[in-house]
Coordinates of C-alpha atoms in Angstrom, one line a residue:
X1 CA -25.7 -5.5 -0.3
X2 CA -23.0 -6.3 1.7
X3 CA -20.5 -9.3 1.3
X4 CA -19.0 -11.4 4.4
X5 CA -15.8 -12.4 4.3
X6 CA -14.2 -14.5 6.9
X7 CA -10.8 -13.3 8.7
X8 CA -8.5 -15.6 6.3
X9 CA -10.4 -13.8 3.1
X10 CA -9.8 -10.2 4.4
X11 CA -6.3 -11.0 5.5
X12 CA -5.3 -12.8 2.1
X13 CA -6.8 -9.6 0.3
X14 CA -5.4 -6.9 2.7
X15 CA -1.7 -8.8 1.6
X16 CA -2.7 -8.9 -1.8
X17 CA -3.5 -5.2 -2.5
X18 CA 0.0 -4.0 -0.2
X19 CA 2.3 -6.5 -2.7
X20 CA 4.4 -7.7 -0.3
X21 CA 4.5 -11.0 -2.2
X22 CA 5.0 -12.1 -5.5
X23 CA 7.2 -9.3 -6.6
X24 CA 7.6 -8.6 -10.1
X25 CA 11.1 -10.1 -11.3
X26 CA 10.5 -9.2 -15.2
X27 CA 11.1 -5.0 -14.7
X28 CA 14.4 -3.4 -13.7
X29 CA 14.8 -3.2 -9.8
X30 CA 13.9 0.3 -10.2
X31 CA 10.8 0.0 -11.9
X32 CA 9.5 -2.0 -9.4
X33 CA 11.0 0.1 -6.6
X34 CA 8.7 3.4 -8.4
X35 CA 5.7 0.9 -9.2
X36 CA 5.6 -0.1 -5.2
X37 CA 5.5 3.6 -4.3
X38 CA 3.2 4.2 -6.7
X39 CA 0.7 1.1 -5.7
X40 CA 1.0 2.4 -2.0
X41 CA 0.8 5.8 -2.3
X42 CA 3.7 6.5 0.1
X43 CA 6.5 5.8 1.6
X44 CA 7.0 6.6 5.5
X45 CA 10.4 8.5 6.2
X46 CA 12.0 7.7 9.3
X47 CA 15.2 8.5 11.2
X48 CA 15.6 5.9 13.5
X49 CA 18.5 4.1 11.9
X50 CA 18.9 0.9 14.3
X51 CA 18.7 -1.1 11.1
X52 CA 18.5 0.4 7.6
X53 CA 15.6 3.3 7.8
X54 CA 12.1 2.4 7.7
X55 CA 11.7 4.1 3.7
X56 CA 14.9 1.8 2.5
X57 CA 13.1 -1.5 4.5
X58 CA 9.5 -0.6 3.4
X59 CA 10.6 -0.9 -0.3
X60 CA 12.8 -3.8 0.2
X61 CA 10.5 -5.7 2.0
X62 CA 8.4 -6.0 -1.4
X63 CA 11.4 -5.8 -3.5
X64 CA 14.3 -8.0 -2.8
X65 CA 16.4 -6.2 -5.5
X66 CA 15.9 -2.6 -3.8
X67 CA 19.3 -0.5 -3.4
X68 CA 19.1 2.2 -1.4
X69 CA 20.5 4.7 -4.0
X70 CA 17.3 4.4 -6.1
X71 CA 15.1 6.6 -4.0
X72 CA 17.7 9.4 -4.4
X73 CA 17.7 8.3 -8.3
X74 CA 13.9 8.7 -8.4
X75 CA 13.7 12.0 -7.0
X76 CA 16.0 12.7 -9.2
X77 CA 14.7 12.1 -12.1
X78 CA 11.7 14.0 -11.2
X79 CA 9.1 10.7 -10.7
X80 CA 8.7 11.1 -6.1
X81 CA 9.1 13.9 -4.2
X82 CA 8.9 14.5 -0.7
X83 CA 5.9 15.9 1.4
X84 CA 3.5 14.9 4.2
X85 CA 0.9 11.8 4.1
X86 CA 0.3 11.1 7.5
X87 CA 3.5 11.6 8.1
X88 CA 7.0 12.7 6.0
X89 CA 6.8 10.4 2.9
X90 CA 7.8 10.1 -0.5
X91 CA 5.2 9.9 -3.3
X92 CA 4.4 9.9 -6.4
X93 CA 4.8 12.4 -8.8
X94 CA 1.9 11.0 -10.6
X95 CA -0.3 12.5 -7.8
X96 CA 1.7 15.9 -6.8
X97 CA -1.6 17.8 -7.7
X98 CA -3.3 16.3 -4.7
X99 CA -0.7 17.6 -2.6
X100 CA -1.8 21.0 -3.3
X101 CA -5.2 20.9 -1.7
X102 CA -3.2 20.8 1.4
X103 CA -0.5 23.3 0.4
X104 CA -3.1 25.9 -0.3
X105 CA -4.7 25.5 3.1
X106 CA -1.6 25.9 4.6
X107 CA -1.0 28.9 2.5
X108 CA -4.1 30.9 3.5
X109 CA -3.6 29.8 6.9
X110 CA -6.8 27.7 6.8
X111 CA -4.7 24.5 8.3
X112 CA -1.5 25.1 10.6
X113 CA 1.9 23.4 10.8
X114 CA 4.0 23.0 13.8
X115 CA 5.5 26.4 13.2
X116 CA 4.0 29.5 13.6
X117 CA 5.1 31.6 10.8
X118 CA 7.9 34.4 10.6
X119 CA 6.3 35.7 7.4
X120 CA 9.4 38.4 7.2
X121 CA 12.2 35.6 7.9
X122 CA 10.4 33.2 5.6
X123 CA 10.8 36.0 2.6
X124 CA 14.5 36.5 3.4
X125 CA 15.0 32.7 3.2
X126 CA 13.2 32.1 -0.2
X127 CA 15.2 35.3 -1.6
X128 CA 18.1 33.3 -0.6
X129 CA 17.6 30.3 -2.3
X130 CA 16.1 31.9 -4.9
X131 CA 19.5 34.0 -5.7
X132 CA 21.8 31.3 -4.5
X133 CA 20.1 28.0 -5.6
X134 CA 20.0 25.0 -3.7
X135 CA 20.2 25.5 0.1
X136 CA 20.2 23.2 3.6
X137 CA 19.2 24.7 7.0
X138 CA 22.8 24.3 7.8
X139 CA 23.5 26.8 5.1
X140 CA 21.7 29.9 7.1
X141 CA 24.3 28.7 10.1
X142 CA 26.5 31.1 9.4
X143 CA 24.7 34.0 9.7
X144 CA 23.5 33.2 13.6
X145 CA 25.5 36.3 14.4
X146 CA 23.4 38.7 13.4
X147 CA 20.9 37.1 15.5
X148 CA 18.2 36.7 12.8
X149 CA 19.3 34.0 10.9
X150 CA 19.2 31.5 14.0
X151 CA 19.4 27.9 13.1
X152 CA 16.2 27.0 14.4
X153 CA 13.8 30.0 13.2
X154 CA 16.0 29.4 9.4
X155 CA 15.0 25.6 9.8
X156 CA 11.6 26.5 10.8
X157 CA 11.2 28.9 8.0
X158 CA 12.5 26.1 5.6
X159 CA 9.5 24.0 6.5
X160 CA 6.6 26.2 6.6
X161 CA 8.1 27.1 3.3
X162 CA 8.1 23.8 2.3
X163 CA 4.8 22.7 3.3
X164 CA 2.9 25.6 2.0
X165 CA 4.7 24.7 -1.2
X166 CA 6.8 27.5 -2.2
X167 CA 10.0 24.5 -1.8
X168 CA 10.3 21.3 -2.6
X169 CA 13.2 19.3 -1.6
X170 CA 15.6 18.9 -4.5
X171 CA 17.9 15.9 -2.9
X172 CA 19.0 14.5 0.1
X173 CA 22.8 14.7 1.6
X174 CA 23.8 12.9 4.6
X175 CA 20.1 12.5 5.2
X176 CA 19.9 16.4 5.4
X177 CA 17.6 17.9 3.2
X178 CA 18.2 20.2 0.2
X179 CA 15.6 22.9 -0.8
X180 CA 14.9 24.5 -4.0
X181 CA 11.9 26.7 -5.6
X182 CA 9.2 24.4 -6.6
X183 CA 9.2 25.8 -10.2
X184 CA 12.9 24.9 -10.7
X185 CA 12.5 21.2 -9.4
X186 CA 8.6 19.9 -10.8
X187 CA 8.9 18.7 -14.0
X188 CA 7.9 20.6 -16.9
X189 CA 4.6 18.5 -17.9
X190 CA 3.5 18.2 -14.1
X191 CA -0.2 18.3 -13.7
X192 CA -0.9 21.5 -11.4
X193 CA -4.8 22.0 -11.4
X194 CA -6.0 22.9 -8.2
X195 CA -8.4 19.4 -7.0
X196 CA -12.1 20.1 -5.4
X197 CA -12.0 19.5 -2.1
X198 CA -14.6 16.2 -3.6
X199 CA -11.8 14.7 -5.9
X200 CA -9.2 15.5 -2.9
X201 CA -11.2 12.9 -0.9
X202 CA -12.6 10.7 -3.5
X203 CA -8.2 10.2 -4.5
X204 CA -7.9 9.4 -0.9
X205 CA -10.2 6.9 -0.2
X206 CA -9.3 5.4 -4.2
X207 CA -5.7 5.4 -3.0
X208 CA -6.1 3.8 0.4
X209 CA -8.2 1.3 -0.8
X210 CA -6.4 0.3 -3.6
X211 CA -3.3 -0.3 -1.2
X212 CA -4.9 -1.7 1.7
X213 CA -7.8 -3.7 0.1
X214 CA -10.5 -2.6 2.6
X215 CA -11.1 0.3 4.4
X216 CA -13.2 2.5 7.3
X217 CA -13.5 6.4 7.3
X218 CA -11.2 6.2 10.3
X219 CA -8.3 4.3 8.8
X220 CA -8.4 6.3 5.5
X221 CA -8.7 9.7 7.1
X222 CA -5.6 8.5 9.8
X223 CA -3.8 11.2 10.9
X224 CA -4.8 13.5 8.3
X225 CA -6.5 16.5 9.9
X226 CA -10.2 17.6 9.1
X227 CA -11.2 14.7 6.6
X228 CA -13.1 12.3 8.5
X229 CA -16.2 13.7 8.3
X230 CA -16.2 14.6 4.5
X231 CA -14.3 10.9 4.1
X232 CA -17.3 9.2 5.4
X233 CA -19.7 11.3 3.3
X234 CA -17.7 10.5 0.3
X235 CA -18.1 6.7 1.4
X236 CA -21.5 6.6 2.0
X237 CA -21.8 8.3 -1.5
X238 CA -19.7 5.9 -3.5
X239 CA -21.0 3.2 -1.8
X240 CA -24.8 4.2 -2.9
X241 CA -23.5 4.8 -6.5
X242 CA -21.7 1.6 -7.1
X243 CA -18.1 2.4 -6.9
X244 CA -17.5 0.9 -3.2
X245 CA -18.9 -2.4 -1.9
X246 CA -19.6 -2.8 1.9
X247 CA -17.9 -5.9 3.5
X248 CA -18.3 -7.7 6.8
X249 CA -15.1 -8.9 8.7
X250 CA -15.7 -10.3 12.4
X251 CA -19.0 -8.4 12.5
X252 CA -17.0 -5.2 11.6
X253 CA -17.8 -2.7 8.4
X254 CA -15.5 -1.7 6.1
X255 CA -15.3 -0.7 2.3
X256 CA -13.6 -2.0 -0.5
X257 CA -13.4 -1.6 -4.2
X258 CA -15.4 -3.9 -6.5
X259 CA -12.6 -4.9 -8.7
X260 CA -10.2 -5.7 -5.5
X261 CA -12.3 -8.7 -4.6
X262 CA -10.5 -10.9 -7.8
X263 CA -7.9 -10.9 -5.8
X264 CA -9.4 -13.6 -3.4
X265 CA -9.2 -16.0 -6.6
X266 CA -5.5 -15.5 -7.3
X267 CA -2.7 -17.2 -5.6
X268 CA -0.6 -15.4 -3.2
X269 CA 2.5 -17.2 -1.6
X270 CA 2.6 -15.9 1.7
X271 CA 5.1 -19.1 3.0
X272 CA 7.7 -16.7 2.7
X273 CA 8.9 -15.4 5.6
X274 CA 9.0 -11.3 5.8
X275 CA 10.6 -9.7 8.4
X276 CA 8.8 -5.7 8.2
X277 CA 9.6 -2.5 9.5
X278 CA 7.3 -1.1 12.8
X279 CA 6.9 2.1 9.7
X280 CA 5.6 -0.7 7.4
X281 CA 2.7 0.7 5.4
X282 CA 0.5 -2.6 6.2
X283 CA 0.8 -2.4 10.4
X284 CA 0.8 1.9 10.8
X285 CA -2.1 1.7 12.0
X286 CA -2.2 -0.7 15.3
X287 CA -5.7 -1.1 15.7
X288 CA -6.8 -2.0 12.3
X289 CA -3.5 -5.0 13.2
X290 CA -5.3 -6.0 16.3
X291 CA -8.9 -6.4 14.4
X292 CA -7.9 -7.8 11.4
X293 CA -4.8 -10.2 12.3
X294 CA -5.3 -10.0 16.2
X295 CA -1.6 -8.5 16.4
X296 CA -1.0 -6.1 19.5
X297 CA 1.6 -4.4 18.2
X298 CA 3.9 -1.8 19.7
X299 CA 7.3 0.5 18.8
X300 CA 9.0 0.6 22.4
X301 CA 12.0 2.9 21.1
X302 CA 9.7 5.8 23.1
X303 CA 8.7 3.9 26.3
X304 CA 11.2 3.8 29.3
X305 CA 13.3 0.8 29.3
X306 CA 12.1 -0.8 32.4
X307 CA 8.5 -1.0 30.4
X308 CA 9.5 -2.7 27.4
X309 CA 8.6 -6.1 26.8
X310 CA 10.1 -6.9 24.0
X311 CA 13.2 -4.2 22.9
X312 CA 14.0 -0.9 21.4
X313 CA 13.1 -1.0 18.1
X314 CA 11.3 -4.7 17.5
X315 CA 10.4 -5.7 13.9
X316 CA 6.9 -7.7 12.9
X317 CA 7.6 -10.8 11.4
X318 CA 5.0 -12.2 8.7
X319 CA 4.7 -15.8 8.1
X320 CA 2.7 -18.2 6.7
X321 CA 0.0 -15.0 6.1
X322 CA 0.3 -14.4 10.0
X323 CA 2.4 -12.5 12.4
X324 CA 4.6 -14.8 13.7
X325 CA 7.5 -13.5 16.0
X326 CA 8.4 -10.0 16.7
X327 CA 12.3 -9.5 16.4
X328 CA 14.3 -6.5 18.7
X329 CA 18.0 -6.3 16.7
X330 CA 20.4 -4.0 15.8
X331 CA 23.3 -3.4 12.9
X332 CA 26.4 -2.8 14.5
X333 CA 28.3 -0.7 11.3
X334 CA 31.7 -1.1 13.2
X335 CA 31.7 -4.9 13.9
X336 CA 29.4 -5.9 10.4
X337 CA 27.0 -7.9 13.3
X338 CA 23.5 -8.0 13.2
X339 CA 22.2 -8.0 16.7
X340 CA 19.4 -10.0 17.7
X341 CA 18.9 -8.7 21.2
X342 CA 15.5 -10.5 21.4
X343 CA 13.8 -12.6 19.1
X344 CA 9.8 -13.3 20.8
X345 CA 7.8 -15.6 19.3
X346 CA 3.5 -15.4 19.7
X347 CA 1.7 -17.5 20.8
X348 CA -0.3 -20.4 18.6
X349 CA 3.0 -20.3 16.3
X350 CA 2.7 -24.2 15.4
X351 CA 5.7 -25.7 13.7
X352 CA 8.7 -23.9 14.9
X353 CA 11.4 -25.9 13.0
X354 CA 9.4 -24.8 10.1
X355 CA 9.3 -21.2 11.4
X356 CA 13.5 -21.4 12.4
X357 CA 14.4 -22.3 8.6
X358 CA 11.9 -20.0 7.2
X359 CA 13.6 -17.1 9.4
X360 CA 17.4 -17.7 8.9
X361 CA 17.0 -18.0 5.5
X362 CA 15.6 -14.5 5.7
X363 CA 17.9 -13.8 7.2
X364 CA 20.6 -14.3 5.8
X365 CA 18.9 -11.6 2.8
X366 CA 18.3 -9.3 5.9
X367 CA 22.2 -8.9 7.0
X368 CA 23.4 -8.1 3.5
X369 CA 20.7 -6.0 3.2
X370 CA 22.2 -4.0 6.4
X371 CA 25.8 -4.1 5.2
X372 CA 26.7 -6.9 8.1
X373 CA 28.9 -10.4 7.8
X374 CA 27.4 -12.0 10.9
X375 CA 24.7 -12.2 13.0
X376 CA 24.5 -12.9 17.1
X377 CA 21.5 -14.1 18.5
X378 CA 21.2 -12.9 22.5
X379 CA 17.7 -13.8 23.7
X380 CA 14.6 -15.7 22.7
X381 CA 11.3 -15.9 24.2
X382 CA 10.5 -19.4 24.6
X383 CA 14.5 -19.4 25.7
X384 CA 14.8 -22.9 24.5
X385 CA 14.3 -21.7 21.0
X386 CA 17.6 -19.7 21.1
X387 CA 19.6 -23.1 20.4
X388 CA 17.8 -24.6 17.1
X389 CA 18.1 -21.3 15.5
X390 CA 21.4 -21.4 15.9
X391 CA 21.6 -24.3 14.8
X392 CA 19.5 -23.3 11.3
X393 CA 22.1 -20.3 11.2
X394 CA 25.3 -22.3 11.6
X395 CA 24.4 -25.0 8.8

């Protein structure tokens, strides 16, 4: 059996399962930040700091109470660590055994990093740390005289050490990364059983739908090397026994969980205007955007500037259950001004006064949340929208 939703159902339920709304106001700010991590499965880590980093706007975006210090907090106290998803990520501690289906691949040289290995250099590095304790790559800088301890081979070392699962990064300073031995930084009751490569899949595709509501073999398996095919035969398996329904969205397939569908009979107060990061874990992946909320989206931080259409580094906005506008700014940390370079609305928008209020009172959340006292407004697509939003903002 398979059940037809239309667009507005699959959208309402893709929203619902990534809790960007309603956020839990009855928990400690923490708690919720390690409850969103835990819901979604990952956090994207990014370095591109034009605002505050993708993993700090990915958490606030569902949590208006989020500080930035309670990542560090968390890993900390043992409950995320860092490693790979589809990309650099924090998770949860809660699932560090799946990580090691992964590390173990990587061990035997079944997968490869980026790095090819310098099995010698990589034993004089974990000696190192294991004498010394912590340890950055900076650390092995020192040593670039004797021409074997070379920033770059150290770092590289550092990170096929890492990935295999020998280190684990302990804590974070300046954004650099601090590694320790694994056994000195998991916490004492950590699950470590080895997972079959069937539960390794059958937690991926429970974790991705649970986050995203509904789900193909391609989107669950996204970016993560040589799972597709046993994704899909996991899918087709579930789906036979019961666990996964089969929906129809716009004539396309997809999977879901049966117990996800109640969440088309609970309110969700999507009026509220959320301005996302392009790392968000909702709109990674740009196709899935395009089929399910027809929203061509793009990061133009890597094209050339002459080809960009809309700015370096422009954020979705979500409004009304839609994408509304896409917004190119900037915090300037020396003047305290958030920099709208370009704010570009799309098309079909309907009531922009509506839209205008909804946004600089946002906004307003969105400049402290960047440390800034003021914001500028440069350019809007329709121009004449430039002058009722600053308007909105001046009032």
């Amino acid at each position: 059996m398979t059940e037809n939703l239309t667009l507005q159902q699959a959208q309402k339920l893709v929203l619902a399962s990534q809790g960007i709304f309603n956020p839990r106001k009855n928990v400690p700010a923490i708690e919720q930040t390690l409850s969103t991590i835990e819901k979604l499965g990952y956090i994207q880590i990014d370095t591109i700091s034009a605002v505050q980093r993708a993993h700090h706007h990915t958490l606030w975006s569902r949590n208006p109470r989020y500080q930035n210090a309670q990542l560090d907090e968390l890993v900390a106290e043992r409950k995320i660590f860092e490693y790979w998803s589809h990309a650099a990520a924090y998770l949860p501690m809660k699932d560090y055994r799946f990580s090691l289906f992964r590390k173990n691949a990587l061990f035997k040289g079944e997968q490869n990093h980026w790095f090819k290995k310098d099995l010698q250099l990589m034993g004089q590095v974990l000696n190192r740390i294991k004498n010394e304790g912590p340890l950055m790559a900076k650390n092995f800088d020192s040593e670039k005289k004797t021409k074997t301890w070379a920033s770059k081979p150290a770092k590289q070392a550092l990170e096929n050490l890492f990935m295999q699962g020998e280190l684990m990064i302990t804590s974070r300073k300046n954004f650099h990364k601090v590694y320790d031995l694994t056994e000195r930084v998991l916490p004492k009751a950590i699950d470590l059983r080895m997972p079959s490569q069937k539960e390794y899949h059958r937690f991926l595709i429970n974790n991705y739908l649970k986050a995203n509501g509904i789900g193909q073999a391609s989107e669950i398996s996204y970016l993560l090397k040589n799972t597709k095919t046993h994704i899909a035969g996991e899918l087709k398996e579930m789906h036979s026994s019961g666990e996964l329904i089969k929906v129809t969205v716009n004539g396309i397939d997809y999977f879901a969980l049966p117990e996800s569908l109640a969440l088309l009979d609970k309110p969700l107060n999507c009026k509220q205007l959320k301005i996302l990061s392009p790392f968000d874990n909702l709109l990674i992946q740009r196709k899935r955007m395009l089929n399910l909320f027809n929203f061509d989206y793009q990061i133009e931080c890597y094209l050339p500037e002459a080809k960009r259409k809309y700015g370096y580094f422009s954020l979705p906005i979500l409004w009304n259950g839609s994408f509304a506008a896409r917004m190119d700014c900037k915090a300037d940390r020396k003047t305290s001004i958030l920099n709208i370079h370009h704010l570009a609305l799309e098309e079909g928008l309907g009531d922009r006064g509506a839209f205008a209020l909804a946004l600089c009172k946002e906004l307003e959340a969105f400049k402290e949340f960047n440390n800034c006292m003021e914001i500028q407004l440069h350019k809007t697509s329709p121009s004449e929208v430039k002058t009722s939003i600053n308007k909105t903002l001046l009032t």
